[in-house]
Amino acid sequence: MKRNTWQREAVREALDASEGFVSAQTLHDRLKHTGSQIGLATVYRALADLASGGDADSLQQDGESLYRACTPGSHHHHLICRNCGLTVEIEADAVEQWAHSVAAEHGFTEAHHVVDVFGLCAACTAKAAAGELRD
Amino acid sequence: MKRNTWQREAVREALDASEGFVSAQTLHDRLKHTGSQIGLATVYRALADLASGGDADSLQQDGESLYRACTPGSHHHHLICRNCGLTVEIEADAVEQWAHSVAAEHGFTEAHHVVDVFGLCAACTAKAAAGELRD
DNA sequence: CGCCTACTGATAGTCATTCTCAAACTCAGC
DNA sequence: GCTGAGTTTGAGAATGACTATCAGTAGGCG
Ligand SMILES: [Zn+2]
Ligand SMILES: [Zn+2]
Ligand SMILES: [Zn+2]
Ligand SMILES: [Zn+2]
């Protein structure tokens, strides 16, 4: 049976308080800096649980997993600013249907899909134009 | 200046001979088993070169990078069997346009996107139905 | 042929993530 | 409020993919 511990709750809250996607390590650092004594392994476990339970979304970037508290129970994708991490949830039935139909056309079953859009948000675009980004 | 070595050529050929996406480690094993004395680091370097030069596509799964020789110069996405690795290249202008427009709607610029569909190919679906998969 | 320099590869190092297991904790049952 | 069985935790070790090192090798141009 799944038990409720202050550690799990702390991870959930820290994730809720985060603007965009964060790594397990970053979240652990953040928790430590706020005085928590939570262990790194526990953060990894809690995030994996949240993701598998549908309470958080995850994506992989540069070989590391990033997590974000997302609207529970709804399937959606993300538009992410690669500079500041600002994230917008996006829904697109057209893409869902396209994914399923292209899989079906080729005889594939149990189709899952990974769809993410990365760019520069309006604010970061302005900064880039002003030459304030080194990217 | 970029030099031509038998190692780079061997990696390119091994990649061409592969059906679907393969990891650097797998490709290295395959080369070794065919008698090549190529080093692992060289395989990583050659694959990175091929990918940055547009002669190969890459994607990340379970924290490891997979590579595949793909139609050069054409932007496309993939439909991948998660059991046997069979890969189909797919093009979808609708998705390209959707990605750009959704980014523009939210004020994002320089939008890139990651779009991949994973499933079970017809053959593996049949095997799964016969209970031959442990997945 | 001979030099310059890029390339190679065995190995050590890095780093995110997972494993281990004894100790701490949760909670149903009393 | 206690108890005890079973779950969770966490510090450190282990894993595994990938990168850095650097002496030795070998393209390629003259
Ligand atoms: Zn931004
Ligand atoms: Zn979707
Ligand atoms: Zn298959
Ligand atoms: Zn595309």
Coordinates of N, CA, C and O and ligand atoms in Angstrom, one line a residue, chain A residues 75 77 96 113, ligand 2:
Chain A
H75 N -4.2 14.8 -21.5 CA -3.0 14.5 -22.4 C -2.8 15.8 -23.1 O -3.6 16.4 -23.7
H77 N 0.8 18.6 -24.8 CA 2.2 18.7 -25.1 C 2.7 20.0 -24.6 O 1.9 20.8 -24.0
E96 N -2.9 14.5 -32.4 CA -3.2 13.2 -31.8 C -3.7 12.3 -32.9 O -3.3 11.1 -33.0
H113 N 3.4 8.8 -28.4 CA 4.2 9.7 -29.2 C 4.8 10.8 -28.3 O 4.4 11.0 -27.2
Ligands
ZN2 ZN -0.4 13.9 -27.9

